[in-house]
Amino acid sequence: MGSELIYRGHESQPVTDEYSPKPMKPWLTVIRPIRYLLREQRLIFVFVGIAIATLFFAVLPSSRSPYPAVDYNNGNGHNHKHIYNAISSSESFLPTESGGAHRFSFQQNRGGIGSFSSGGKIPLGLKRKGLRIVVTGGAGFVGSHLVDRLIQRGDSVIVVDNFFTGRKENVMHHFGNPRFELIRHDVVEPLLLEVDQIYHLACPASPVHYKHNPVKTIKTNVVGTLNMLGLAKRVGARFLLTSTSEVYGDPLQHPQVETYWGNVNPIGVRSCYDEGKRTAETLTMDYHRGAGVEVRIARIFNTYGPRMCIDDGRVVSNFVAQALRKEPMTVYGDGKQTRSFQYVSDLVEGLMRLMEGEHVGPFNLGNPGEFTMLELAQVVQETIDPNAKIVFRPNTEDDPHKRKPDINKAKDLLGWEPKVPLRKGLPMMVTDFRQRIFGDHKEDGGSTTSTSTV
């Protein structure tokens, strides 16, 4: 008979596999981190590290500032302090970031044509970030030169143009560049883009073109400007409107300052352009005051240069084309009307300085050197053909008698003034016209502007 080993007193106790740890004491969660810090002098090392970091960041900016301030005299006896740097010596002025995605200040260009001054180098690790910029009318005369400068500066550029006056040839040299895009689009229709800045140049600017379809012209100025201002509001972009000296009409004040309200015929044949631009300025300021859009307004005076349309009816292009073709130069009226002529590179620099500056405007951008039409014809004769003839025709309707900008505001607030005199800039335009008129297209030629005016 087998025996049984009986453990008495344990039969009634349940058997379980669960483990019940000893409950934690609540004060241990506070004591353990303190013990860890006090052990092996860890707390001392923490305070020493904080002190070293504070000293490093306090001393570093004062030892070497990456943005030196430079004083220069602007020619009016006023010294202005500008912050600048230069990315390369091949650009006349280059921006540096100073307080925002859109805020930049520029180095003054002290040279003439093709003369560029160089500043300090960008500190290691502080490379300028390129902006995404849309240029409406960017395939036109002024627009294409602006695109060249923006691409050269390192920005990504989207050109929007319906090619009514612009030409693909003006921007073809950028095809294949990953920072360049071209969109065939009419700004009268809405457009959705993500951009940092908007240069709004789109509008036919010569009388031949804007009189061709006056209703379309005023729609471009009003509806097109509304669409681009709406885009600026939606994406938080800075907006620059290229207005015109035509907002002064046939001025009763000479020279014209920005505070002058003008003398414009609201029902004349030029009103689609004159009043259209005045309305565009109104819309721009209303968006600025009412919706907080960052805006800039430039009033552009007569501009000339390569890629200008050969037969657009403007006086410089007319005279040059006629002299090259051995045709008489046509002077309308008595030839005593005055105009001021700026070279396109000067205008582009002014537009960029205005966009990157902190002042809304409006700013007159033009060359205050004043010429009568007869004097201009004589300069063209000297440049192209001393034997070129001059003929007179009846004056056109609402043609201003005097046009000369007062640019003191641009000098004082933007540090800008034109550098290229007419007798120096005109030969470069003549070279471009000669190549295009006589069929030599080795160099980039183009058409019209979306900004400069007669």
PDB file of N, CA and C in Angstrom, residues 316-348:
ATOM      1  N   VAL A 316      11.711 107.048 -79.818  1.00  0.00           N
ATOM      2  CA  VAL A 316      13.085 106.563 -79.962  1.00  0.00           C
ATOM      3  C   VAL A 316      13.144 105.439 -80.975  1.00  0.00           C
ATOM      4  N   SER A 317      12.260 104.453 -80.845  1.00  0.00           N
ATOM      5  CA  SER A 317      12.270 103.326 -81.787  1.00  0.00           C
ATOM      6  C   SER A 317      11.918 103.789 -83.195  1.00  0.00           C
ATOM      7  N   ASN A 318      11.010 104.753 -83.317  1.00  0.00           N
ATOM      8  CA  ASN A 318      10.666 105.295 -84.641  1.00  0.00           C
ATOM      9  C   ASN A 318      11.877 105.927 -85.318  1.00  0.00           C
ATOM     10  N   PHE A 319      12.547 106.825 -84.595  1.00  0.00           N
ATOM     11  CA  PHE A 319      13.690 107.527 -85.167  1.00  0.00           C
ATOM     12  C   PHE A 319      14.797 106.553 -85.560  1.00  0.00           C
ATOM     13  N   VAL A 320      15.122 105.600 -84.680  1.00  0.00           N
ATOM     14  CA  VAL A 320      16.216 104.669 -84.952  1.00  0.00           C
ATOM     15  C   VAL A 320      15.885 103.789 -86.158  1.00  0.00           C
ATOM     16  N   ALA A 321      14.658 103.249 -86.185  1.00  0.00           N
ATOM     17  CA  ALA A 321      14.265 102.379 -87.303  1.00  0.00           C
ATOM     18  C   ALA A 321      14.245 103.150 -88.619  1.00  0.00           C
ATOM     19  N   GLN A 322      13.726 104.379 -88.592  1.00  0.00           N
ATOM     20  CA  GLN A 322      13.666 105.170 -89.817  1.00  0.00           C
ATOM     21  C   GLN A 322      15.067 105.533 -90.320  1.00  0.00           C
ATOM     22  N   ALA A 323      15.953 105.896 -89.413  1.00  0.00           N
ATOM     23  CA  ALA A 323      17.312 106.263 -89.827  1.00  0.00           C
ATOM     24  C   ALA A 323      18.055 105.058 -90.389  1.00  0.00           C
ATOM     25  N   LEU A 324      17.875 103.885 -89.795  1.00  0.00           N
ATOM     26  CA  LEU A 324      18.536 102.678 -90.296  1.00  0.00           C
ATOM     27  C   LEU A 324      18.007 102.285 -91.680  1.00  0.00           C
ATOM     28  N   ARG A 325      16.718 102.518 -91.895  1.00  0.00           N
ATOM     29  CA  ARG A 325      16.104 102.159 -93.190  1.00  0.00           C
ATOM     30  C   ARG A 325      16.267 103.254 -94.240  1.00  0.00           C
ATOM     31  N   LYS A 326      16.992 104.320 -93.914  1.00  0.00           N
ATOM     32  CA  LYS A 326      17.207 105.445 -94.811  1.00  0.00           C
ATOM     33  C   LYS A 326      15.898 106.168 -95.138  1.00  0.00           C
ATOM     34  N   GLU A 327      14.992 106.171 -94.163  1.00  0.00           N
ATOM     35  CA  GLU A 327      13.728 106.892 -94.314  1.00  0.00           C
ATOM     36  C   GLU A 327      13.797 108.205 -93.540  1.00  0.00           C
ATOM     37  N   PRO A 328      13.007 109.214 -93.929  1.00  0.00           N
ATOM     38  CA  PRO A 328      12.982 110.461 -93.151  1.00  0.00           C
ATOM     39  C   PRO A 328      12.446 110.214 -91.737  1.00  0.00           C
ATOM     40  N   MET A 329      13.047 110.879 -90.761  1.00  0.00           N
ATOM     41  CA  MET A 329      12.576 110.765 -89.378  1.00  0.00           C
ATOM     42  C   MET A 329      11.361 111.665 -89.192  1.00  0.00           C
ATOM     43  N   THR A 330      10.285 111.105 -88.661  1.00  0.00           N
ATOM     44  CA  THR A 330       9.011 111.815 -88.547  1.00  0.00           C
ATOM     45  C   THR A 330       8.913 112.499 -87.193  1.00  0.00           C
ATOM     46  N   VAL A 331       8.766 113.820 -87.218  1.00  0.00           N
ATOM     47  CA  VAL A 331       8.567 114.611 -86.011  1.00  0.00           C
ATOM     48  C   VAL A 331       7.133 115.123 -86.020  1.00  0.00           C
ATOM     49  N   TYR A 332       6.409 114.859 -84.938  1.00  0.00           N
ATOM     50  CA  TYR A 332       5.011 115.284 -84.857  1.00  0.00           C
ATOM     51  C   TYR A 332       4.927 116.633 -84.153  1.00  0.00           C
ATOM     52  N   GLY A 333       4.101 117.525 -84.723  1.00  0.00           N
ATOM     53  CA  GLY A 333       3.988 118.875 -84.182  1.00  0.00           C
ATOM     54  C   GLY A 333       5.186 119.716 -84.582  1.00  0.00           C
ATOM     55  N   ASP A 334       5.563 120.633 -83.693  1.00  0.00           N
ATOM     56  CA  ASP A 334       6.685 121.527 -83.995  1.00  0.00           C
ATOM     57  C   ASP A 334       8.023 120.977 -83.515  1.00  0.00           C
ATOM     58  N   GLY A 335       8.008 119.827 -82.873  1.00  0.00           N
ATOM     59  CA  GLY A 335       9.249 119.214 -82.404  1.00  0.00           C
ATOM     60  C   GLY A 335       9.791 119.814 -81.131  1.00  0.00           C
ATOM     61  N   LYS A 336       9.020 120.701 -80.488  1.00  0.00           N
ATOM     62  CA  LYS A 336       9.486 121.319 -79.249  1.00  0.00           C
ATOM     63  C   LYS A 336       8.989 120.592 -77.998  1.00  0.00           C
ATOM     64  N   GLN A 337       8.199 119.527 -78.209  1.00  0.00           N
ATOM     65  CA  GLN A 337       7.783 118.729 -77.064  1.00  0.00           C
ATOM     66  C   GLN A 337       9.026 118.111 -76.423  1.00  0.00           C
ATOM     67  N   THR A 338       9.012 117.969 -75.115  1.00  0.00           N
ATOM     68  CA  THR A 338      10.183 117.424 -74.426  1.00  0.00           C
ATOM     69  C   THR A 338       9.865 116.070 -73.806  1.00  0.00           C
ATOM     70  N   ARG A 339      10.871 115.230 -73.757  1.00  0.00           N
ATOM     71  CA  ARG A 339      10.790 113.934 -73.100  1.00  0.00           C
ATOM     72  C   ARG A 339      12.123 113.672 -72.396  1.00  0.00           C
ATOM     73  N   SER A 340      12.091 112.696 -71.479  1.00  0.00           N
ATOM     74  CA  SER A 340      13.297 112.260 -70.784  1.00  0.00           C
ATOM     75  C   SER A 340      13.475 110.775 -71.056  1.00  0.00           C
ATOM     76  N   PHE A 341      14.687 110.370 -71.357  1.00  0.00           N
ATOM     77  CA  PHE A 341      14.918 108.995 -71.815  1.00  0.00           C
ATOM     78  C   PHE A 341      15.908 108.278 -70.902  1.00  0.00           C
ATOM     79  N   GLN A 342      15.470 107.123 -70.354  1.00  0.00           N
ATOM     80  CA  GLN A 342      16.362 106.337 -69.513  1.00  0.00           C
ATOM     81  C   GLN A 342      16.644 104.988 -70.170  1.00  0.00           C
ATOM     82  N   TYR A 343      17.858 104.505 -69.977  1.00  0.00           N
ATOM     83  CA  TYR A 343      18.245 103.211 -70.518  1.00  0.00           C
ATOM     84  C   TYR A 343      17.634 102.104 -69.661  1.00  0.00           C
ATOM     85  N   VAL A 344      17.322 100.981 -70.286  1.00  0.00           N
ATOM     86  CA  VAL A 344      16.535  99.943 -69.634  1.00  0.00           C
ATOM     87  C   VAL A 344      17.232  99.373 -68.405  1.00  0.00           C
ATOM     88  N   SER A 345      18.558  99.285 -68.397  1.00  0.00           N
ATOM     89  CA  SER A 345      19.246  98.733 -67.225  1.00  0.00           C
ATOM     90  C   SER A 345      19.060  99.617 -66.002  1.00  0.00           C
ATOM     91  N   ASP A 346      19.000 100.938 -66.209  1.00  0.00           N
ATOM     92  CA  ASP A 346      18.740 101.849 -65.092  1.00  0.00           C
ATOM     93  C   ASP A 346      17.352 101.614 -64.517  1.00  0.00           C
ATOM     94  N   LEU A 347      16.371 101.435 -65.390  1.00  0.00           N
ATOM     95  CA  LEU A 347      15.011 101.193 -64.923  1.00  0.00           C
ATOM     96  C   LEU A 347      14.915  99.895 -64.133  1.00  0.00           C
ATOM     97  N   VAL A 348      15.527  98.833 -64.633  1.00  0.00           N
ATOM     98  CA  VAL A 348      15.466  97.541 -63.939  1.00  0.00           C
ATOM     99  C   VAL A 348      16.075  97.643 -62.550  1.00  0.00           C
TER     100      VAL A 348
END
